[in-house]
């Protein structure tokens, strides 16, 4: 079945550093989504990408929809302590709004 | 605008029992999806309801069921609980009335522990 592979699994960085993470799939996706989950909370959508090659920013976050439609990247610039959490890539499957497949996540820790 | 509300937040059950979890979506949202989150398997789709009808179902046994009411509130039920059912159960709602954006609004989840 479809699977999203995220890397790295975890990252320990210093405040102020830039962060890069990616997500790959053996299947083509027409939409790529990046969610963040903080402890005790549900995931929250950060960025949605709808077109191959698209580059979208949300504050210090920038995500790209790979040209092959089989990968996506998320970059965080000048990290701060509140960036701590688990970042998930996701894509729709099954043709309906609520049916997403998620990657296993990248756990980000930021040292002040 | 109130967010997605899930109850209860925490519960402990024993093997063989059943459990019912409740979800109130954001006002105006007609689609409600349920996900199971575990450290080993991550976030896995259980099912989606739209206008009181199950629209999609994930790869889970029949012990997992759900329903949606006319006010869009949803419940999920797990019968004959097993140790492996211990997980965070997340509900997510979406408007689902236009373009399929993939944007889901999640609740804080119901953490189920099966002893």
Coordinates of N, CA and C in Angstrom, one line a residue:
Chain A
X1 N 0.8 -1.2 0.0 CA 0.0 0.0 0.0 C 0.9 1.3 0.0
X2 N 0.2 2.4 0.0 CA 0.9 3.6 0.0 C 1.6 3.8 1.3
X3 N 2.8 4.5 1.2 CA 3.6 4.7 2.4 C 4.3 6.0 2.2
X4 N 4.4 6.8 3.3 CA 5.2 8.0 3.3 C 6.4 7.8 4.2
X5 N 7.6 8.0 3.7 CA 8.9 7.8 4.4 C 9.4 9.2 4.8
X6 N 9.5 9.5 6.1 CA 10.0 10.8 6.5 C 11.4 10.6 7.1
X7 N 12.3 11.6 6.8 CA 13.6 11.6 7.4 C 14.0 13.1 7.7
X8 N 14.8 13.3 8.8 CA 15.2 12.2 9.7 C 14.1 11.9 10.7
X9 N 14.3 10.9 11.5 CA 13.2 10.5 12.5 C 13.2 11.5 13.6
X10 N 14.4 12.0 14.0 CA 14.5 13.0 15.0 C 15.7 14.0 14.8
X11 N 15.6 15.1 15.4 CA 16.6 16.1 15.2 C 16.8 16.9 16.5
X12 N 18.1 17.1 16.9 CA 18.4 17.9 18.1 C 19.2 19.1 17.6
X13 N 18.7 20.3 17.7 CA 19.4 21.4 17.1 C 19.5 22.5 18.2
X14 N 20.3 23.5 17.8 CA 20.5 24.7 18.7 C 19.6 25.8 18.2
X15 N 19.0 26.5 19.1 CA 18.2 27.6 18.7 C 18.9 28.5 17.7
X16 N 18.2 28.9 16.7 CA 18.8 29.8 15.7 C 19.2 29.0 14.4
X17 N 19.4 27.7 14.6 CA 19.8 26.9 13.4 C 18.6 26.7 12.4
X18 N 18.9 26.4 11.2 CA 17.9 26.1 10.2 C 17.7 24.6 10.2
X19 N 16.5 24.2 9.8 CA 16.1 22.8 9.9 C 15.6 22.3 8.5
X20 N 16.0 21.1 8.1 CA 15.4 20.6 6.9 C 14.9 19.2 7.1
X21 N 13.8 18.8 6.6 CA 13.3 17.5 6.7 C 12.6 17.2 5.4
X22 N 12.5 15.9 5.1 CA 11.8 15.5 3.8 C 10.9 14.3 4.0
X23 N 10.2 14.1 2.9 CA 9.2 13.0 2.9 C 9.1 12.5 1.5
X24 N 9.2 11.1 1.4 CA 9.2 10.5 0.0 C 8.2 9.4 0.0
X25 N 7.7 9.2 -1.2 CA 6.7 8.1 -1.4 C 7.0 7.4 -2.7
X26 N 6.6 6.1 -2.8 CA 6.7 5.4 -4.0 C 5.5 5.7 -5.0
X27 N 4.5 6.4 -4.4 CA 3.3 6.7 -5.2 C 3.3 8.2 -5.4
X28 N 2.6 8.6 -6.5 CA 2.4 10.0 -6.8 C 1.3 10.6 -5.9
X29 N 1.5 11.8 -5.4 CA 0.5 12.5 -4.7 C 0.2 13.8 -5.4
X30 N -1.0 14.2 -5.4 CA -1.5 15.5 -6.0 C -1.5 16.6 -5.0
X31 N -1.4 16.2 -3.7 CA -1.4 17.2 -2.6 C -0.4 16.7 -1.6
X32 N 0.4 17.7 -1.1 CA 1.3 17.3 0.0 C 0.9 18.3 1.2
X33 N 0.9 17.7 2.4 CA 0.5 18.5 3.5 C 1.6 18.3 4.6
X34 N 1.8 19.4 5.4 CA 2.7 19.3 6.5 C 2.0 19.7 7.8
X35 N 2.0 18.8 8.8 CA 1.3 19.1 10.0 C 2.3 19.1 11.1
X36 N 2.0 19.8 12.2 CA 2.9 19.8 13.4 C 2.0 19.4 14.6
X37 N 2.6 18.5 15.4 CA 1.9 18.1 16.6 C 2.7 18.4 17.9
X38 N 2.2 19.2 18.8 CA 2.9 19.5 20.0 C 2.3 18.5 21.1
X39 N 3.1 18.3 22.2 CA 2.7 17.4 23.2 C 1.3 17.7 23.8
X40 N 0.5 16.7 23.8 CA -0.9 16.8 24.4 C -1.9 17.5 23.4
X41 N -1.5 17.7 22.2 CA -2.4 18.3 21.2 C -2.5 17.4 20.0
X42 N -3.5 17.8 19.2 CA -3.7 17.1 17.9 C -2.8 17.8 16.9
X43 N -2.6 17.2 15.7 CA -1.8 17.8 14.7 C -2.5 19.1 14.2
X44 N -1.7 20.0 13.7 CA -2.2 21.3 13.2 C -1.6 21.5 11.8
X45 N -2.4 21.8 10.8 CA -1.8 22.0 9.5 C -0.9 23.3 9.4
X46 N 0.3 23.1 8.9 CA 1.2 24.2 8.7 C 1.2 24.7 7.3
X47 N 1.3 23.8 6.3 CA 1.4 24.2 4.9 C 0.8 23.2 4.1
X48 N 0.1 23.6 3.0 CA -0.5 22.7 2.0 C 0.0 23.0 0.7
X49 N 0.4 22.0 -0.1 CA 1.0 22.2 -1.4 C 0.1 21.4 -2.4
X50 N -0.2 22.1 -3.5 CA -1.2 21.5 -4.5 C -0.7 21.3 -5.9
X51 N 0.6 21.8 -6.2 CA 1.0 21.8 -7.5 C 2.5 21.4 -7.5
X52 N 2.9 20.4 -8.4 CA 4.3 20.0 -8.5 C 5.2 21.2 -8.8
X53 N 6.3 21.3 -8.0 CA 7.2 22.3 -8.1 C 6.9 23.5 -7.2
X54 N 5.7 23.5 -6.6 CA 5.3 24.7 -5.8 C 6.1 24.9 -4.6
X55 N 6.4 26.1 -4.3 CA 7.2 26.5 -3.1 C 6.3 27.4 -2.3
X56 N 6.0 27.1 -1.1 CA 5.1 27.9 -0.3 C 5.7 28.2 1.1
X57 N 5.5 29.4 1.5 CA 6.1 29.8 2.8 C 5.0 30.2 3.8
X58 N 5.3 29.9 5.1 CA 4.4 30.3 6.2 C 5.3 30.8 7.3
X59 N 5.5 32.1 7.3 CA 6.5 32.6 8.2 C 7.9 32.1 8.0
X60 N 8.4 31.5 9.1 CA 9.8 30.9 8.9 C 9.8 29.5 8.3
X61 N 8.6 29.0 7.9 CA 8.5 27.7 7.3 C 8.4 27.8 5.8
X62 N 9.1 27.0 5.1 CA 9.0 26.9 3.7 C 8.9 25.4 3.3
X63 N 8.0 25.1 2.4 CA 7.8 23.7 1.9 C 7.8 23.7 0.4
X64 N 8.2 22.6 -0.1 CA 8.2 22.5 -1.6 C 7.6 21.1 -2.0
X65 N 6.9 21.2 -3.1 CA 6.2 20.0 -3.7 C 7.2 19.5 -4.7
X66 N 7.7 18.3 -4.6 CA 8.7 17.9 -5.6 C 8.2 17.7 -7.0
X67 N 9.0 17.9 -7.9 CA 8.7 17.9 -9.3 C 8.1 16.5 -9.7
X68 N 8.7 15.5 -9.1 CA 8.2 14.1 -9.5 C 6.9 13.8 -8.8
X69 N 6.4 14.6 -7.9 CA 5.2 14.5 -7.1 C 5.3 13.3 -6.2
X70 N 6.5 12.8 -5.9 CA 6.8 11.7 -5.0 C 7.5 12.2 -3.8
X71 N 7.8 13.5 -3.6 CA 8.5 13.9 -2.5 C 8.1 15.4 -2.1
X72 N 8.4 15.7 -0.9 CA 8.2 17.1 -0.4 C 9.2 17.4 0.7
X73 N 9.5 18.7 0.8 CA 10.5 19.1 1.8 C 10.0 20.2 2.6
X74 N 10.4 20.2 3.9 CA 10.0 21.3 4.8 C 11.2 21.9 5.4
X75 N 11.4 23.2 5.3 CA 12.5 23.9 6.0 C 12.0 24.9 7.0
X76 N 12.7 24.9 8.1 CA 12.4 25.9 9.2 C 13.7 26.7 9.3
X77 N 13.5 28.0 9.2 CA 14.7 28.9 9.4 C 14.7 29.5 10.8
X78 N 15.9 29.7 11.2 CA 16.2 30.4 12.5 C 15.3 29.8 13.6
X79 N 15.4 28.5 13.9 CA 14.5 27.8 14.8 C 14.5 28.5 16.2
X80 N 13.3 28.4 16.9 CA 13.1 28.9 18.2 C 12.6 27.8 19.1
X81 N 12.6 27.9 20.4 CA 12.1 26.8 21.3 C 10.7 26.3 21.0
X82 N 9.8 27.2 20.6 CA 8.4 26.8 20.3 C 8.3 26.0 19.0
X83 N 9.3 25.8 18.3 CA 9.3 24.9 17.1 C 9.3 23.5 17.5
X84 N 9.5 23.2 18.8 CA 9.6 21.8 19.3 C 8.3 21.1 19.0
X85 N 8.4 19.9 18.5 CA 7.2 19.1 18.2 C 7.5 18.0 17.2
X86 N 6.5 17.4 16.8 CA 6.6 16.3 15.7 C 6.0 16.9 14.5
X87 N 6.8 16.8 13.4 CA 6.3 17.3 12.1 C 6.0 16.1 11.2
X88 N 4.8 16.1 10.7 CA 4.3 15.0 9.9 C 4.0 15.5 8.4
X89 N 4.4 14.7 7.5 CA 4.0 15.0 6.1 C 2.7 14.1 5.9
X90 N 1.9 14.5 5.0 CA 0.6 13.7 4.8 C 0.2 14.0 3.4
X91 N -0.6 13.0 2.9 CA -1.2 13.1 1.6 C -2.5 12.5 1.5
X92 N -3.4 13.0 0.7 CA -4.8 12.4 0.6 C -4.8 11.1 -0.1
X93 N -5.6 10.2 0.4 CA -5.7 8.9 -0.3 C -7.2 8.5 -0.1
X94 N -7.7 7.7 -1.0 CA -9.1 7.3 -0.8 C -10.1 8.3 -1.4
X95 N -9.6 9.4 -1.9 CA -10.5 10.3 -2.6 C -11.4 11.2 -1.8
X96 N -11.3 11.2 -0.5 CA -12.2 12.0 0.3 C -11.4 12.9 1.2
X97 N -12.0 14.0 1.7 CA -11.3 15.0 2.4 C -10.6 14.5 3.7
X98 N -11.3 13.6 4.4 CA -10.8 13.2 5.7 C -9.8 12.0 5.7
X99 N -9.5 11.5 4.6 CA -8.7 10.3 4.5 C -7.3 10.6 4.1
X100 N -6.4 10.8 5.1 CA -5.0 11.1 4.8 C -4.1 10.0 5.2
X101 N -3.0 9.8 4.5 CA -2.0 9.0 5.0 C -0.9 9.8 5.5
X102 N -0.3 9.5 6.7 CA 0.7 10.3 7.3 C 2.0 9.5 7.4
X103 N 3.1 10.3 7.3 CA 4.4 9.8 7.6 C 4.6 9.5 9.1
X104 N 5.7 8.9 9.4 CA 5.9 8.6 10.9 C 6.4 9.8 11.7
X105 N 6.7 10.8 11.0 CA 7.1 12.1 11.7 C 8.5 12.3 11.9
X106 N 8.9 13.6 12.1 CA 10.2 14.0 12.5 C 10.1 14.7 13.8
X107 N 10.7 14.2 14.8 CA 10.6 14.8 16.1 C 11.7 15.9 16.3
X108 N 11.4 17.1 16.5 CA 12.3 18.2 16.6 C 12.5 18.7 18.0
X109 N 13.7 18.7 18.4 CA 14.1 19.3 19.8 C 15.0 20.5 19.5
X110 N 14.7 21.6 20.2 CA 15.5 22.8 20.1 C 16.1 23.1 21.4
X111 N 17.4 23.3 21.4 CA 18.1 23.6 22.7 C 18.3 25.1 22.7
X112 N 17.8 25.8 23.7 CA 18.0 27.3 23.8 C 19.4 27.7 23.9
Chain B
X1 N -14.4 30.8 17.3 CA -14.9 29.5 16.8 C -14.4 28.4 17.7
X2 N -15.2 27.6 18.3 CA -14.8 26.5 19.1 C -14.1 25.5 18.3
X3 N -13.1 24.8 18.8 CA -12.4 23.8 18.1 C -13.1 22.5 18.2
X4 N -12.4 21.4 17.7 CA -12.9 20.1 17.8 C -12.8 19.6 19.3
X5 N -13.9 19.1 19.8 CA -13.9 18.6 21.2 C -14.1 17.1 21.3
X6 N -13.2 16.5 22.0 CA -13.2 15.1 22.2 C -13.4 14.7 23.7
X7 N -14.3 13.8 23.9 CA -14.4 13.3 25.3 C -14.5 11.8 25.3
X8 N -14.0 11.1 26.4 CA -13.2 11.7 27.4 C -11.8 11.9 27.0
X9 N -11.0 12.6 27.7 CA -9.6 12.8 27.3 C -8.8 11.6 27.7
X10 N -9.1 11.0 28.8 CA -8.3 9.9 29.2 C -9.3 8.8 29.7
X11 N -8.9 7.6 29.5 CA -9.7 6.5 30.0 C -8.9 5.2 30.1
X12 N -9.2 4.4 31.1 CA -8.6 3.1 31.3 C -9.6 2.0 31.3
X13 N -9.4 1.0 30.5 CA -10.3 -0.1 30.3 C -9.5 -1.4 30.5
X14 N -10.2 -2.5 30.7 CA -9.6 -3.8 30.7 C -9.9 -4.6 29.5
X15 N -9.1 -5.6 29.2 CA -9.3 -6.4 28.0 C -10.7 -7.0 28.0
X16 N -11.3 -7.0 26.9 CA -12.6 -7.6 26.7 C -13.8 -6.5 26.9
X17 N -13.5 -5.4 27.5 CA -14.5 -4.4 27.6 C -14.7 -3.7 26.3
X18 N -15.6 -2.8 26.3 CA -15.8 -1.9 25.1 C -15.7 -0.5 25.5
X19 N -15.5 0.4 24.5 CA -15.4 1.8 24.8 C -16.1 2.6 23.7
X20 N -16.6 3.8 24.2 CA -17.2 4.7 23.2 C -16.6 6.1 23.4
X21 N -16.1 6.6 22.3 CA -15.5 7.9 22.3 C -16.3 8.9 21.5
X22 N -16.3 10.1 22.0 CA -17.2 11.1 21.4 C -16.4 12.3 20.8
X23 N -16.9 12.8 19.7 CA -16.3 14.0 19.0 C -17.3 15.0 18.6
X24 N -17.1 16.2 18.9 CA -18.0 17.3 18.4 C -17.1 18.2 17.5
X25 N -17.5 18.2 16.2 CA -16.7 18.9 15.2 C -16.9 20.4 15.3
X26 N -16.1 21.1 14.6 CA -16.2 22.6 14.5 C -17.6 22.9 13.8
X27 N -18.2 23.9 14.3 CA -19.6 24.2 13.8 C -19.5 24.5 12.3
X28 N -20.4 23.8 11.6 CA -20.4 24.0 10.1 C -19.6 22.9 9.4
X29 N -18.8 22.2 10.1 CA -18.0 21.1 9.4 C -18.9 19.9 9.4
X30 N -18.9 19.2 8.2 CA -19.8 18.1 8.0 C -19.0 16.8 7.9
X31 N -17.7 16.8 7.8 CA -16.9 15.6 7.7 C -16.2 15.4 9.0
X32 N -16.3 14.2 9.5 CA -15.5 13.8 10.7 C -14.8 12.5 10.4
X33 N -13.5 12.6 10.7 CA -12.6 11.4 10.5 C -12.0 11.0 11.9
X34 N -11.7 9.8 12.0 CA -11.0 9.3 13.2 C -9.7 8.6 12.8
X35 N -8.7 8.9 13.7 CA -7.4 8.3 13.5 C -6.9 7.7 14.8
X36 N -6.1 6.6 14.7 CA -5.5 6.0 15.8 C -4.0 6.3 15.7
X37 N -3.4 6.8 16.9 CA -2.0 7.2 16.9 C -1.3 6.3 17.9
X38 N -0.3 5.6 17.5 CA 0.5 4.8 18.4 C 2.0 5.0 18.1
X39 N 2.9 4.8 19.1 CA 4.3 5.0 18.8 C 4.8 4.2 17.7
X40 N 4.3 3.0 17.5 CA 4.8 2.1 16.5 C 4.3 2.3 15.1
X41 N 3.0 2.5 15.0 CA 2.4 2.6 13.7 C 2.1 4.1 13.3
X42 N 2.2 5.0 14.2 CA 2.0 6.4 13.9 C 0.5 6.7 13.8
X43 N 0.2 7.6 12.9 CA -1.2 8.0 12.7 C -1.8 7.1 11.6
X44 N -2.9 6.4 11.9 CA -3.6 5.6 11.0 C -5.0 5.9 10.9
X45 N -5.5 6.0 9.7 CA -6.9 6.4 9.4 C -7.8 5.2 9.8
X46 N -8.9 5.6 10.6 CA -9.9 4.6 10.9 C -11.1 4.6 10.0
X47 N -11.8 5.8 10.0 CA -12.9 5.9 9.1 C -13.3 7.4 9.1
X48 N -14.1 7.7 8.1 CA -14.6 9.1 7.9 C -16.1 9.0 7.7
X49 N -16.8 10.0 8.3 CA -18.2 10.1 8.2 C -18.6 11.5 7.6
X50 N -19.6 11.5 6.7 CA -20.1 12.7 6.1 C -21.6 12.5 6.0
X51 N -22.3 13.5 6.5 CA -23.8 13.5 6.4 C -24.3 12.1 6.9
X52 N -23.8 11.7 8.0 CA -24.3 10.5 8.7 C -23.9 9.2 8.0
X53 N -23.1 9.3 7.0 CA -22.8 8.1 6.2 C -21.3 7.8 6.3
X54 N -20.9 6.6 6.4 CA -19.5 6.3 6.4 C -19.0 6.4 5.0
X55 N -18.0 7.3 4.8 CA -17.5 7.5 3.4 C -16.3 6.7 3.1
X56 N -15.5 6.4 4.1 CA -14.3 5.7 3.9 C -13.9 4.9 5.2
X57 N -13.2 3.8 5.0 CA -12.9 3.0 6.2 C -11.4 2.5 6.0
X58 N -10.7 2.6 7.1 CA -9.3 2.2 7.0 C -9.2 0.7 7.3
X59 N -8.0 0.2 7.4 CA -7.7 -1.2 7.5 C -7.7 -1.7 9.0
X60 N -8.9 -1.6 9.6 CA -9.0 -2.0 11.0 C -10.1 -3.1 11.1
X61 N -10.0 -3.9 12.1 CA -11.0 -5.0 12.3 C -12.4 -4.4 12.6
X62 N -13.4 -5.3 12.4 CA -14.8 -4.9 12.6 C -15.1 -4.5 14.0
X63 N -14.2 -4.7 15.0 CA -14.4 -4.3 16.4 C -14.5 -2.8 16.5
X64 N -13.9 -2.1 15.5 CA -13.9 -0.7 15.4 C -15.1 -0.2 14.6
X65 N -15.9 0.6 15.2 CA -17.0 1.1 14.4 C -17.3 2.5 14.8
X66 N -18.1 3.2 14.0 CA -18.4 4.6 14.3 C -19.8 4.9 13.8
X67 N -20.2 6.2 14.1 CA -21.4 6.7 13.6 C -21.4 8.2 13.6
X68 N -22.3 8.8 12.9 CA -22.4 10.3 12.9 C -23.8 10.6 13.0
X69 N -24.1 11.6 13.8 CA -25.5 12.1 14.1 C -25.8 13.3 13.1
X70 N -27.1 13.6 13.1 CA -27.5 14.7 12.2 C -26.9 16.0 12.5
X71 N -26.4 16.2 13.7 CA -25.7 17.5 14.1 C -24.2 17.4 13.8
X72 N -23.8 16.4 13.1 CA -22.4 16.1 12.7 C -21.5 15.6 13.8
X73 N -22.0 15.5 15.0 CA -21.3 14.9 16.1 C -21.1 13.4 15.8
X74 N -19.9 12.9 16.3 CA -19.6 11.5 15.9 C -19.2 10.8 17.1
X75 N -19.4 9.5 17.1 CA -18.9 8.6 18.1 C -18.1 7.4 17.4
X76 N -17.1 6.9 18.1 CA -16.5 5.7 17.7 C -16.6 4.7 18.8
X77 N -16.7 3.4 18.5 CA -16.8 2.4 19.5 C -15.8 1.3 19.2
X78 N -15.1 0.8 20.2 CA -14.2 -0.3 20.1 C -14.8 -1.4 21.0
X79 N -15.1 -2.6 20.5 CA -15.6 -3.6 21.3 C -14.5 -4.7 21.5
X80 N -14.7 -5.5 22.6 CA -13.8 -6.6 22.9 C -12.3 -6.0 22.9
X81 N -12.0 -5.1 23.7 CA -10.8 -4.4 23.7 C -9.6 -5.4 23.9
X82 N -8.5 -5.1 23.2 CA -7.3 -5.8 23.3 C -6.2 -4.9 23.7
X83 N -5.1 -5.4 24.3 CA -4.0 -4.6 24.8 C -3.5 -3.7 23.7
X84 N -3.4 -4.2 22.5 CA -2.9 -3.4 21.3 C -3.8 -2.2 20.9
X85 N -5.0 -2.1 21.5 CA -5.9 -1.0 21.2 C -5.5 0.3 22.0
X86 N -4.5 0.1 22.9 CA -4.1 1.3 23.7 C -3.5 2.3 22.7
X87 N -4.0 3.5 22.7 CA -3.6 4.5 21.7 C -4.2 5.8 22.0
X88 N -3.7 6.8 21.3 CA -4.4 8.1 21.3 C -5.4 8.1 20.1
X89 N -6.6 8.3 20.3 CA -7.6 8.3 19.3 C -8.0 9.8 19.0
X90 N -7.7 10.2 17.7 CA -7.9 11.5 17.3 C -9.1 11.7 16.4
X91 N -9.8 12.7 16.6 CA -10.9 13.0 15.7 C -10.6 14.3 15.0
X92 N -10.9 14.4 13.7 CA -10.7 15.5 12.9 C -11.9 15.9 12.1
X93 N -12.1 17.2 12.0 CA -13.3 17.6 11.2 C -12.8 18.5 10.1
X94 N -13.6 18.6 9.0 CA -13.4 19.4 7.9 C -14.7 19.9 7.3
X95 N -14.6 20.9 6.5 CA -15.8 21.5 5.9 C -16.3 20.5 4.8
X96 N -15.4 20.1 4.0 CA -15.7 19.1 2.9 C -16.8 19.6 2.0
X97 N -16.9 20.9 1.9 CA -18.0 21.4 1.0 C -17.5 21.9 -0.3
X98 N -16.2 22.0 -0.5 CA -15.6 22.6 -1.7 C -14.4 21.8 -2.1
X99 N -13.4 22.5 -2.5 CA -12.1 21.9 -2.9 C -11.6 21.0 -1.8
X100 N -11.1 19.9 -2.2 CA -10.5 19.0 -1.2 C -9.1 19.5 -0.9
X101 N -9.0 20.2 0.2 CA -7.7 20.9 0.6 C -6.8 20.0 1.4
X102 N -7.4 19.0 2.0 CA -6.6 18.1 2.9 C -6.5 18.7 4.3
X103 N -7.1 19.9 4.5 CA -6.9 20.5 5.8 C -7.9 19.9 6.8
X104 N -7.4 19.3 7.8 CA -8.2 18.7 8.8 C -7.9 19.4 10.1
X105 N -8.9 19.6 10.9 CA -8.8 20.2 12.2 C -9.0 19.1 13.3
X106 N -7.9 18.9 14.0 CA -7.9 17.8 15.0 C -8.3 18.3 16.4
X107 N -8.9 17.4 17.1 CA -9.1 17.6 18.5 C -7.8 17.1 19.3
X108 N -7.9 17.2 20.6 CA -6.7 16.9 21.4 C -6.6 15.4 21.7
X109 N -7.6 14.6 21.3 CA -7.6 13.2 21.4 C -8.1 12.6 22.7
X110 N -8.4 11.3 22.6 CA -8.8 10.5 23.7 C -7.7 9.5 23.9
X111 N -7.1 9.5 25.1 CA -6.0 8.5 25.3 C -6.6 7.3 26.0
X112 N -6.6 6.2 25.3 CA -7.1 4.9 25.8 C -6.0 4.0 26.3
X113 N -6.1 3.6 27.5 CA -5.2 2.6 28.0 C -6.0 1.3 28.3
X114 N -5.5 0.2 27.7 CA -6.2 -1.1 28.0 C -5.3 -2.0 28.8
X115 N -5.8 -2.4 30.0 CA -5.0 -3.2 30.9 C -5.4 -4.7 30.8

